PDB file of C-alpha atoms and ligand atoms in Angstrom:
ATOM      1  CA  UNK A   1       1.726  28.402  17.743  1.00 50.00           C
ATOM      2  CA  UNK A   2       2.842  25.663  20.131  1.00 65.00           C
ATOM      3  CA  UNK A   3       2.830  22.128  18.856  1.00 78.00           C
ATOM      4  CA  UNK A   4       0.364  19.710  20.375  1.00 94.00           C
ATOM      5  CA  UNK A   5      -0.108  15.949  20.262  1.00 96.00           C
ATOM      6  CA  UNK A   6      -2.080  14.464  17.354  1.00 96.00           C
ATOM      7  CA  UNK A   7      -3.093  10.879  18.055  1.00 96.00           C
ATOM      8  CA  UNK A   8      -4.686   7.895  16.361  1.00 96.00           C
ATOM      9  CA  UNK A   9      -6.666   5.917  18.952  1.00 96.00           C
ATOM     10  CA  UNK A  10      -6.890   2.183  18.433  1.00 94.00           C
ATOM     11  CA  UNK A  11      -8.226  -0.365  20.925  1.00 94.00           C
ATOM     12  CA  UNK A  12      -7.024   1.335  24.072  1.00 94.00           C
ATOM     13  CA  UNK A  13      -3.692   2.536  22.702  1.00 96.00           C
ATOM     14  CA  UNK A  14      -2.853   5.877  21.147  1.00 96.00           C
ATOM     15  CA  UNK A  15      -0.229   6.492  18.496  1.00 96.00           C
ATOM     16  CA  UNK A  16       0.800  10.109  18.368  1.00 96.00           C
ATOM     17  CA  UNK A  17       3.038  12.732  16.869  1.00 96.00           C
ATOM     18  CA  UNK A  18       3.811  16.167  18.198  1.00 96.00           C
ATOM     19  CA  UNK A  19       2.812  18.773  15.652  1.00 96.00           C
ATOM     20  CA  UNK A  20       0.038  21.020  14.443  1.00 96.00           C
ATOM     21  CA  UNK A  21      -2.881  20.568  12.086  1.00 97.00           C
ATOM     22  CA  UNK A  22      -2.439  22.676   8.951  1.00 96.00           C
ATOM     23  CA  UNK A  23      -5.631  21.696   7.141  1.00 97.00           C
ATOM     24  CA  UNK A  24      -8.692  19.632   8.016  1.00 97.00           C
ATOM     25  CA  UNK A  25     -11.581  19.126   5.579  1.00 97.00           C
ATOM     26  CA  UNK A  26     -14.492  16.774   5.096  1.00 97.00           C
ATOM     27  CA  UNK A  27     -15.060  15.090   1.743  1.00 97.00           C
ATOM     28  CA  UNK A  28     -18.211  13.052   0.993  1.00 96.00           C
ATOM     29  CA  UNK A  29     -16.205  10.008   2.155  1.00 95.00           C
ATOM     30  CA  UNK A  30     -14.088  11.002   5.126  1.00 95.00           C
ATOM     31  CA  UNK A  31     -12.274  13.583   7.212  1.00 97.00           C
ATOM     32  CA  UNK A  32      -8.918  14.497   5.657  1.00 98.00           C
ATOM     33  CA  UNK A  33      -6.223  16.212   7.710  1.00 98.00           C
ATOM     34  CA  UNK A  34      -2.623  17.226   7.067  1.00 98.00           C
ATOM     35  CA  UNK A  35      -0.328  17.962   9.965  1.00 97.00           C
ATOM     36  CA  UNK A  36       3.147  19.392  10.331  1.00 97.00           C
ATOM     37  CA  UNK A  37       5.024  17.161  12.769  1.00 96.00           C
ATOM     38  CA  UNK A  38       8.332  17.681  14.510  1.00 94.00           C
ATOM     39  CA  UNK A  39       9.698  14.218  13.810  1.00 96.00           C
ATOM     40  CA  UNK A  40       8.260  12.976  10.500  1.00 97.00           C
ATOM     41  CA  UNK A  41       7.486  16.190   8.588  1.00 97.00           C
ATOM     42  CA  UNK A  42       4.058  16.639   7.041  1.00 98.00           C
ATOM     43  CA  UNK A  43       1.655  13.775   7.579  1.00 98.00           C
ATOM     44  CA  UNK A  44      -1.768  12.706   6.302  1.00 98.00           C
ATOM     45  CA  UNK A  45      -4.637  11.359   8.408  1.00 98.00           C
ATOM     46  CA  UNK A  46      -7.925   9.981   7.070  1.00 97.00           C
ATOM     47  CA  UNK A  47     -10.704   9.763   9.650  1.00 96.00           C
ATOM     48  CA  UNK A  48      -8.052  10.339  12.333  1.00 96.00           C
ATOM     49  CA  UNK A  49      -5.941   7.341  11.238  1.00 96.00           C
ATOM     50  CA  UNK A  50      -2.345   7.793  10.126  1.00 97.00           C
ATOM     51  CA  UNK A  51      -1.819   7.219   6.407  1.00 98.00           C
ATOM     52  CA  UNK A  52       1.633   8.521   5.612  1.00 98.00           C
ATOM     53  CA  UNK A  53       4.201  11.193   6.352  1.00 98.00           C
ATOM     54  CA  UNK A  54       7.135  12.685   4.515  1.00 98.00           C
ATOM     55  CA  UNK A  55       9.738  10.874   6.622  1.00 97.00           C
ATOM     56  CA  UNK A  56       7.792   7.591   6.904  1.00 95.00           C
ATOM     57  CA  UNK A  57       6.400   7.009   3.453  1.00 98.00           C
ATOM     58  CA  UNK A  58       9.322   4.900   2.241  1.00 97.00           C
ATOM     59  CA  UNK A  59       8.718   2.393   5.057  1.00 97.00           C
ATOM     60  CA  UNK A  60       5.352   1.683   3.478  1.00 98.00           C
ATOM     61  CA  UNK A  61       5.473   2.443  -0.245  1.00 98.00           C
ATOM     62  CA  UNK A  62       8.748   0.676  -1.056  1.00 98.00           C
ATOM     63  CA  UNK A  63       7.501  -2.473   0.698  1.00 98.00           C
ATOM     64  CA  UNK A  64       4.171  -2.507  -1.144  1.00 98.00           C
ATOM     65  CA  UNK A  65       5.593  -1.751  -4.563  1.00 98.00           C
ATOM     66  CA  UNK A  66       9.130  -3.079  -5.033  1.00 98.00           C
ATOM     67  CA  UNK A  67       8.668  -6.845  -4.504  1.00 98.00           C
ATOM     68  CA  UNK A  68       5.951  -6.676  -7.183  1.00 98.00           C
ATOM     69  CA  UNK A  69       7.729  -4.299  -9.564  1.00 98.00           C
ATOM     70  CA  UNK A  70      11.018  -6.190  -9.358  1.00 98.00           C
ATOM     71  CA  UNK A  71       9.406  -9.605  -9.791  1.00 98.00           C
ATOM     72  CA  UNK A  72       6.674  -9.353 -12.443  1.00 98.00           C
ATOM     73  CA  UNK A  73       7.438 -10.572 -15.960  1.00 98.00           C
ATOM     74  CA  UNK A  74       6.320  -7.300 -17.589  1.00 98.00           C
ATOM     75  CA  UNK A  75       5.618  -3.788 -16.325  1.00 98.00           C
ATOM     76  CA  UNK A  76       3.439  -2.540 -19.167  1.00 98.00           C
ATOM     77  CA  UNK A  77       0.169  -1.929 -17.312  1.00 98.00           C
ATOM     78  CA  UNK A  78      -0.123  -1.267 -13.600  1.00 98.00           C
ATOM     79  CA  UNK A  79      -3.256  -0.715 -11.554  1.00 98.00           C
ATOM     80  CA  UNK A  80      -3.175   1.090  -8.207  1.00 98.00           C
ATOM     81  CA  UNK A  81      -6.375   1.046  -6.171  1.00 98.00           C
ATOM     82  CA  UNK A  82      -6.380   3.919  -3.657  1.00 97.00           C
ATOM     83  CA  UNK A  83      -2.990   5.518  -3.254  1.00 98.00           C
ATOM     84  CA  UNK A  84      -4.307   9.079  -3.509  1.00 98.00           C
ATOM     85  CA  UNK A  85      -1.220  10.513  -1.812  1.00 98.00           C
ATOM     86  CA  UNK A  86       0.836   9.480  -4.867  1.00 98.00           C
ATOM     87  CA  UNK A  87       3.518   7.545  -2.942  1.00 98.00           C
ATOM     88  CA  UNK A  88       2.830   4.167  -4.526  1.00 98.00           C
ATOM     89  CA  UNK A  89       2.753   5.680  -8.018  1.00 98.00           C
ATOM     90  CA  UNK A  90       6.061   7.447  -7.368  1.00 98.00           C
ATOM     91  CA  UNK A  91       7.572   4.134  -6.264  1.00 98.00           C
ATOM     92  CA  UNK A  92       6.357   2.350  -9.426  1.00 98.00           C
ATOM     93  CA  UNK A  93       7.627   5.099 -11.696  1.00 98.00           C
ATOM     94  CA  UNK A  94      11.190   4.604 -10.478  1.00 97.00           C
ATOM     95  CA  UNK A  95      11.152   1.811 -13.091  1.00 98.00           C
ATOM     96  CA  UNK A  96      11.729   2.975 -16.656  1.00 96.00           C
ATOM     97  CA  UNK A  97      10.016  -0.187 -17.936  1.00 97.00           C
ATOM     98  CA  UNK A  98       6.634   0.921 -16.568  1.00 98.00           C
ATOM     99  CA  UNK A  99       4.367   1.687 -19.511  1.00 98.00           C
ATOM    100  CA  UNK A 100       1.206   3.000 -17.939  1.00 97.00           C
ATOM    101  CA  UNK A 101      -0.412   3.311 -14.497  1.00 98.00           C
ATOM    102  CA  UNK A 102      -4.131   3.523 -13.774  1.00 98.00           C
ATOM    103  CA  UNK A 103      -4.503   5.070 -10.329  1.00 98.00           C
ATOM    104  CA  UNK A 104      -8.095   4.606  -9.183  1.00 98.00           C
ATOM    105  CA  UNK A 105      -8.904   6.742  -6.138  1.00 98.00           C
ATOM    106  CA  UNK A 106     -12.452   7.171  -4.860  1.00 96.00           C
ATOM    107  CA  UNK A 107     -11.852  10.523  -3.165  1.00 97.00           C
ATOM    108  CA  UNK A 108     -10.643  13.394  -5.359  1.00 98.00           C
ATOM    109  CA  UNK A 109     -10.193  15.564  -2.250  1.00 98.00           C
ATOM    110  CA  UNK A 110      -7.404  13.268  -1.005  1.00 98.00           C
ATOM    111  CA  UNK A 111      -5.487  13.845  -4.237  1.00 98.00           C
ATOM    112  CA  UNK A 112      -6.109  17.607  -4.232  1.00 98.00           C
ATOM    113  CA  UNK A 113      -5.024  18.013  -0.612  1.00 98.00           C
ATOM    114  CA  UNK A 114      -1.941  15.818  -1.017  1.00 98.00           C
ATOM    115  CA  UNK A 115      -0.874  17.636  -4.180  1.00 98.00           C
ATOM    116  CA  UNK A 116      -1.201  20.982  -2.429  1.00 98.00           C
ATOM    117  CA  UNK A 117       0.066  20.235   1.091  1.00 98.00           C
ATOM    118  CA  UNK A 118       2.354  17.165   0.817  1.00 98.00           C
ATOM    119  CA  UNK A 119       3.496  17.203  -2.823  1.00 98.00           C
ATOM    120  CA  UNK A 120       6.768  15.405  -2.030  1.00 97.00           C
ATOM    121  CA  UNK A 121       4.959  12.107  -1.349  1.00 98.00           C
ATOM    122  CA  UNK A 122       3.870  11.827  -4.993  1.00 98.00           C
ATOM    123  CA  UNK A 123       6.859  13.838  -6.209  1.00 97.00           C
ATOM    124  CA  UNK A 124       7.418  13.638  -9.964  1.00 96.00           C
ATOM    125  CA  UNK A 125       4.674  11.058 -10.376  1.00 98.00           C
ATOM    126  CA  UNK A 126       2.096  13.845 -10.476  1.00 98.00           C
ATOM    127  CA  UNK A 127       3.635  15.190 -13.709  1.00 97.00           C
ATOM    128  CA  UNK A 128       4.555  11.864 -15.292  1.00 98.00           C
ATOM    129  CA  UNK A 129       2.561  11.262 -18.503  1.00 98.00           C
ATOM    130  CA  UNK A 130       2.473   7.534 -17.671  1.00 98.00           C
ATOM    131  CA  UNK A 131       0.149   8.223 -14.716  1.00 98.00           C
ATOM    132  CA  UNK A 132      -3.568   8.175 -15.496  1.00 98.00           C
ATOM    133  CA  UNK A 133      -5.779   9.203 -12.555  1.00 98.00           C
ATOM    134  CA  UNK A 134      -9.382   7.999 -12.405  1.00 98.00           C
ATOM    135  CA  UNK A 135     -11.687   9.246  -9.659  1.00 98.00           C
ATOM    136  CA  UNK A 136     -13.767   6.113  -9.264  1.00 97.00           C
ATOM    137  CA  UNK A 137     -14.718   3.432  -6.786  1.00 96.00           C
ATOM    138  CA  UNK A 138     -11.941   0.812  -7.004  1.00 97.00           C
ATOM    139  CA  UNK A 139     -14.396  -1.983  -6.220  1.00 96.00           C
ATOM    140  CA  UNK A 140     -16.574  -1.137  -9.248  1.00 97.00           C
ATOM    141  CA  UNK A 141     -13.465  -0.550 -11.359  1.00 98.00           C
ATOM    142  CA  UNK A 142     -12.161  -4.095 -10.825  1.00 98.00           C
ATOM    143  CA  UNK A 143     -15.672  -5.532 -11.353  1.00 98.00           C
ATOM    144  CA  UNK A 144     -15.842  -3.903 -14.771  1.00 98.00           C
ATOM    145  CA  UNK A 145     -12.230  -4.367 -15.940  1.00 98.00           C
ATOM    146  CA  UNK A 146     -11.472  -7.052 -18.524  1.00 98.00           C
ATOM    147  CA  UNK A 147      -9.812 -10.358 -17.725  1.00 98.00           C
ATOM    148  CA  UNK A 148      -5.971 -10.426 -17.939  1.00 97.00           C
ATOM    149  CA  UNK A 149      -5.640  -6.640 -18.096  1.00 97.00           C
ATOM    150  CA  UNK A 150      -2.804  -5.763 -15.701  1.00 98.00           C
ATOM    151  CA  UNK A 151       0.780  -6.866 -15.076  1.00 98.00           C
ATOM    152  CA  UNK A 152       0.644  -5.552 -11.529  1.00 98.00           C
ATOM    153  CA  UNK A 153      -2.201  -4.670  -9.179  1.00 98.00           C
ATOM    154  CA  UNK A 154      -1.351  -2.789  -5.976  1.00 98.00           C
ATOM    155  CA  UNK A 155      -4.058  -2.122  -3.400  1.00 98.00           C
ATOM    156  CA  UNK A 156      -3.133   0.900  -1.319  1.00 97.00           C
ATOM    157  CA  UNK A 157      -6.239   1.527   0.709  1.00 95.00           C
ATOM    158  CA  UNK A 158      -6.782   2.662   4.266  1.00 91.00           C
ATOM    159  CA  UNK A 159      -7.926   0.323   7.036  1.00 88.00           C
ATOM    160  CA  UNK A 160     -10.729  -2.225   6.614  1.00 81.00           C
ATOM    161  CA  UNK A 161     -13.537   0.142   7.622  1.00 80.00           C
ATOM    162  CA  UNK A 162     -15.177   3.190   6.006  1.00 76.00           C
ATOM    163  CA  UNK A 163     -14.549   3.721   2.284  1.00 76.00           C
ATOM    164  CA  UNK A 164     -11.875   0.976   2.132  1.00 83.00           C
ATOM    165  CA  UNK A 165     -13.900  -1.810   3.734  1.00 86.00           C
ATOM    166  CA  UNK A 166     -14.769  -3.438   0.400  1.00 89.00           C
ATOM    167  CA  UNK A 167     -11.093  -3.748  -0.563  1.00 91.00           C
ATOM    168  CA  UNK A 168     -10.648  -6.710   1.773  1.00 89.00           C
ATOM    169  CA  UNK A 169     -13.337  -9.189   0.773  1.00 92.00           C
ATOM    170  CA  UNK A 170     -13.593 -12.269  -1.448  1.00 94.00           C
ATOM    171  CA  UNK A 171     -15.391 -10.611  -4.372  1.00 96.00           C
ATOM    172  CA  UNK A 172     -12.794  -7.885  -4.602  1.00 97.00           C
ATOM    173  CA  UNK A 173      -9.822 -10.268  -4.448  1.00 97.00           C
ATOM    174  CA  UNK A 174     -11.466 -12.592  -7.000  1.00 98.00           C
ATOM    175  CA  UNK A 175     -11.891  -9.717  -9.417  1.00 98.00           C
ATOM    176  CA  UNK A 176      -8.259  -8.734  -8.906  1.00 98.00           C
ATOM    177  CA  UNK A 177      -7.210 -12.303  -9.706  1.00 98.00           C
ATOM    178  CA  UNK A 178      -9.402 -12.295 -12.821  1.00 98.00           C
ATOM    179  CA  UNK A 179      -7.996  -9.052 -14.231  1.00 98.00           C
ATOM    180  CA  UNK A 180      -4.355  -9.873 -13.398  1.00 98.00           C
ATOM    181  CA  UNK A 181      -2.278 -11.286 -16.259  1.00 98.00           C
ATOM    182  CA  UNK A 182      -1.135 -14.879 -15.633  1.00 97.00           C
ATOM    183  CA  UNK A 183       2.480 -13.757 -15.219  1.00 97.00           C
ATOM    184  CA  UNK A 184       1.622 -10.722 -13.101  1.00 98.00           C
ATOM    185  CA  UNK A 185       1.758  -9.924  -9.393  1.00 98.00           C
ATOM    186  CA  UNK A 186      -0.931  -8.728  -6.983  1.00 98.00           C
ATOM    187  CA  UNK A 187      -0.140  -6.992  -3.683  1.00 98.00           C
ATOM    188  CA  UNK A 188      -2.168  -5.355  -0.948  1.00 98.00           C
ATOM    189  CA  UNK A 189      -1.435  -3.771   2.376  1.00 97.00           C
ATOM    190  CA  UNK A 190      -2.616  -6.426   4.861  1.00 97.00           C
ATOM    191  CA  UNK A 191      -2.667  -4.558   8.174  1.00 97.00           C
ATOM    192  CA  UNK A 192      -0.772  -5.238  11.391  1.00 97.00           C
ATOM    193  CA  UNK A 193      -0.360  -8.732  12.850  1.00 96.00           C
ATOM    194  CA  UNK A 194      -0.557  -7.107  16.289  1.00 96.00           C
ATOM    195  CA  UNK A 195      -3.070  -4.257  16.085  1.00 95.00           C
ATOM    196  CA  UNK A 196      -5.387  -5.817  13.450  1.00 95.00           C
ATOM    197  CA  UNK A 197      -4.788  -9.528  14.055  1.00 95.00           C
ATOM    198  CA  UNK A 198      -8.209 -10.845  12.975  1.00 94.00           C
ATOM    199  CA  UNK A 199      -8.393  -8.938   9.697  1.00 95.00           C
ATOM    200  CA  UNK A 200      -4.723  -9.652   8.994  1.00 96.00           C
ATOM    201  CA  UNK A 201      -5.320 -13.415   9.201  1.00 96.00           C
ATOM    202  CA  UNK A 202      -8.550 -13.164   7.184  1.00 95.00           C
ATOM    203  CA  UNK A 203      -6.768 -11.309   4.368  1.00 96.00           C
ATOM    204  CA  UNK A 204      -3.956 -13.855   4.133  1.00 97.00           C
ATOM    205  CA  UNK A 205      -6.346 -16.824   4.213  1.00 96.00           C
ATOM    206  CA  UNK A 206      -8.634 -15.338   1.555  1.00 96.00           C
ATOM    207  CA  UNK A 207      -5.830 -14.431  -0.822  1.00 97.00           C
ATOM    208  CA  UNK A 208      -4.351 -17.869  -0.351  1.00 97.00           C
ATOM    209  CA  UNK A 209      -7.655 -19.484  -1.394  1.00 96.00           C
ATOM    210  CA  UNK A 210      -7.981 -17.329  -4.514  1.00 97.00           C
ATOM    211  CA  UNK A 211      -4.454 -17.207  -5.953  1.00 98.00           C
ATOM    212  CA  UNK A 212      -2.130 -20.149  -6.661  1.00 98.00           C
ATOM    213  CA  UNK A 213       0.744 -18.552  -4.738  1.00 98.00           C
ATOM    214  CA  UNK A 214       0.693 -16.029  -1.910  1.00 98.00           C
ATOM    215  CA  UNK A 215       2.927 -14.846   0.911  1.00 98.00           C
ATOM    216  CA  UNK A 216       2.810 -12.042   3.480  1.00 98.00           C
ATOM    217  CA  UNK A 217       5.827  -9.842   4.010  1.00 98.00           C
ATOM    218  CA  UNK A 218       6.474  -8.144   7.376  1.00 98.00           C
ATOM    219  CA  UNK A 219       8.025  -4.758   8.051  1.00 98.00           C
ATOM    220  CA  UNK A 220       7.665  -1.583  10.079  1.00 97.00           C
ATOM    221  CA  UNK A 221       5.788   1.660   9.649  1.00 97.00           C
ATOM    222  CA  UNK A 222       6.533   3.276  13.019  1.00 96.00           C
ATOM    223  CA  UNK A 223       3.641   5.782  12.865  1.00 96.00           C
ATOM    224  CA  UNK A 224       0.962   3.062  12.359  1.00 97.00           C
ATOM    225  CA  UNK A 225      -0.765   1.194  15.209  1.00 96.00           C
ATOM    226  CA  UNK A 226       1.865  -1.081  16.783  1.00 97.00           C
ATOM    227  CA  UNK A 227       4.390   0.013  14.127  1.00 97.00           C
ATOM    228  CA  UNK A 228       4.456  -3.586  12.855  1.00 98.00           C
ATOM    229  CA  UNK A 229       2.962  -3.881   9.367  1.00 98.00           C
ATOM    230  CA  UNK A 230       2.371  -6.360   6.562  1.00 98.00           C
ATOM    231  CA  UNK A 231       1.790  -6.540   2.823  1.00 98.00           C
ATOM    232  CA  UNK A 232       0.553  -9.684   1.080  1.00 98.00           C
ATOM    233  CA  UNK A 233       1.733 -10.682  -2.389  1.00 98.00           C
ATOM    234  CA  UNK A 234       0.122 -13.152  -4.746  1.00 98.00           C
ATOM    235  CA  UNK A 235       0.628 -14.613  -8.210  1.00 98.00           C
ATOM    236  CA  UNK A 236      -0.902 -17.084 -10.622  1.00 98.00           C
ATOM    237  CA  UNK A 237       1.858 -18.868 -12.552  1.00 97.00           C
ATOM    238  CA  UNK A 238       4.664 -18.866  -9.951  1.00 97.00           C
ATOM    239  CA  UNK A 239       5.676 -16.853  -6.859  1.00 98.00           C
ATOM    240  CA  UNK A 240       7.496 -14.256  -8.936  1.00 98.00           C
ATOM    241  CA  UNK A 241       7.460 -11.719  -6.086  1.00 98.00           C
ATOM    242  CA  UNK A 242      10.098 -13.826  -4.270  1.00 98.00           C
ATOM    243  CA  UNK A 243      12.711 -13.405  -7.005  1.00 98.00           C
ATOM    244  CA  UNK A 244      13.645  -9.850  -7.938  1.00 98.00           C
ATOM    245  CA  UNK A 245      14.942  -9.484 -11.494  1.00 98.00           C
ATOM    246  CA  UNK A 246      18.543  -8.289 -11.397  1.00 98.00           C
ATOM    247  CA  UNK A 247      18.352  -5.645 -14.105  1.00 97.00           C
ATOM    248  CA  UNK A 248      15.469  -3.961 -12.281  1.00 98.00           C
ATOM    249  CA  UNK A 249      17.212  -4.189  -8.900  1.00 98.00           C
ATOM    250  CA  UNK A 250      20.319  -2.597 -10.411  1.00 97.00           C
ATOM    251  CA  UNK A 251      18.247   0.331 -11.656  1.00 95.00           C
ATOM    252  CA  UNK A 252      16.499   1.207  -8.394  1.00 96.00           C
ATOM    253  CA  UNK A 253      18.402  -0.216  -5.429  1.00 96.00           C
ATOM    254  CA  UNK A 254      20.439   2.915  -4.719  1.00 96.00           C
ATOM    255  CA  UNK A 255      17.227   4.903  -4.767  1.00 96.00           C
ATOM    256  CA  UNK A 256      15.533   2.889  -1.989  1.00 98.00           C
ATOM    257  CA  UNK A 257      15.786   3.473   1.733  1.00 97.00           C
ATOM    258  CA  UNK A 258      14.221   0.295   3.163  1.00 98.00           C
ATOM    259  CA  UNK A 259      13.779  -2.165   0.309  1.00 98.00           C
ATOM    260  CA  UNK A 260      16.636  -4.272  -1.021  1.00 98.00           C
ATOM    261  CA  UNK A 261      16.718  -7.912  -2.174  1.00 98.00           C
ATOM    262  CA  UNK A 262      18.324  -8.802   1.161  1.00 98.00           C
ATOM    263  CA  UNK A 263      15.673  -6.966   3.179  1.00 98.00           C
ATOM    264  CA  UNK A 264      12.912  -8.540   1.103  1.00 98.00           C
ATOM    265  CA  UNK A 265      14.257 -12.060   1.622  1.00 98.00           C
ATOM    266  CA  UNK A 266      14.194 -11.619   5.398  1.00 98.00           C
ATOM    267  CA  UNK A 267      10.820  -9.872   5.385  1.00 98.00           C
ATOM    268  CA  UNK A 268       9.134 -12.770   3.552  1.00 98.00           C
ATOM    269  CA  UNK A 269      10.600 -15.139   6.155  1.00 98.00           C
ATOM    270  CA  UNK A 270       9.571 -13.020   9.138  1.00 98.00           C
ATOM    271  CA  UNK A 271       6.111 -14.503   9.772  1.00 97.00           C
ATOM    272  CA  UNK A 272       5.628 -14.632  13.545  1.00 96.00           C
ATOM    273  CA  UNK A 273       4.893 -18.082  15.012  1.00 96.00           C
ATOM    274  CA  UNK A 274       1.405 -17.130  16.255  1.00 95.00           C
ATOM    275  CA  UNK A 275       0.373 -16.096  12.733  1.00 96.00           C
ATOM    276  CA  UNK A 276       1.743 -19.308  11.239  1.00 94.00           C
ATOM    277  CA  UNK A 277      -0.335 -21.264  13.773  1.00 93.00           C
ATOM    278  CA  UNK A 278      -3.421 -19.102  13.091  1.00 88.00           C
ATOM    279  CA  UNK A 279      -3.487 -19.578   9.307  1.00 90.00           C
ATOM    280  CA  UNK A 280      -5.608 -22.220   7.579  1.00 73.00           C
ATOM    281  CA  UNK A 281      -3.449 -25.159   6.582  1.00 72.00           C
TER     282      UNK A 281
HETATM  283  N1  SPD B   1      -3.488   2.044   9.318  1.00 97.38           N
HETATM  284  C1  SPD B   1      -3.013   2.664   8.145  1.00 97.38           C
HETATM  285  C2  SPD B   1      -3.164   1.863   6.918  1.00 97.38           C
HETATM  286  C3  SPD B   1      -2.889   2.734   5.768  1.00 97.38           C
HETATM  287  C4  SPD B   1      -2.551   2.041   4.540  1.00 97.38           C
HETATM  288  N2  SPD B   1      -2.481   2.910   3.404  1.00 97.38           N
HETATM  289  C5  SPD B   1      -1.682   4.041   3.558  1.00 97.38           C
HETATM  290  C6  SPD B   1      -1.693   4.892   2.342  1.00 97.38           C
HETATM  291  C7  SPD B   1      -0.351   5.297   1.951  1.00 97.38           C
HETATM  292  N3  SPD B   1      -0.245   5.539   0.565  1.00 97.38           N
END
């Protein structure tokens, strides 16, 4: 079968890969599709938006996870909201110090399809006894979790519409702050400063109001709208995400493709001027 173009359409621009659809299903929450692409290997789309691909996932998952994992005081209890492809869990589990991960994904079909059709994204995480999967609404989960429960909270949702819409509002971020340990780190994907400018600025401003310290980090996920992406980190006692702990860096650095302490330093500095001007002072 000849390959065709598979595109995400966003505000008058399309972002496409040449390939073919190998499975498309509807869950109660969304359309889930896996494609085989010429350039990036197998890729996942939710509601026709690019989520990840075999040869792109490191651009996203390392950037979301490693500044938090390398900076937090302890790595005993980690919470991942979303992340049903397993990539964020795999990234966390590179660290031997990690005690336990709660991965809270609303859509069991995403996990089933990723495990069957793109198992390399989650890799060994799927068999790691430290990974506990809960099929639940992440918003309710953080509402009900106890204060000071987690060393790290990583929010790995899709865009701010559909099932992930509630992962970008004040109530959700306040609950994350409440259940984070005082010496922990919170991080969320915070969209593109180009393709999702308004929501990007809203996320940074909100997190800044709720946590004592917060900073966005800028990088690239070439398959996403505009290719220019961001993740926002936050902490309560000090901006621990800025200072990777050497013994952790030594353990994982050779096993990362994008992230390094040097890359991270530049990425935290790389706020474009128009975003700096657009943020609340
Ligand atoms: N526009 C795409 C945003 C997707 C963010 N989450 C991706 C999930 C990868 N684990």
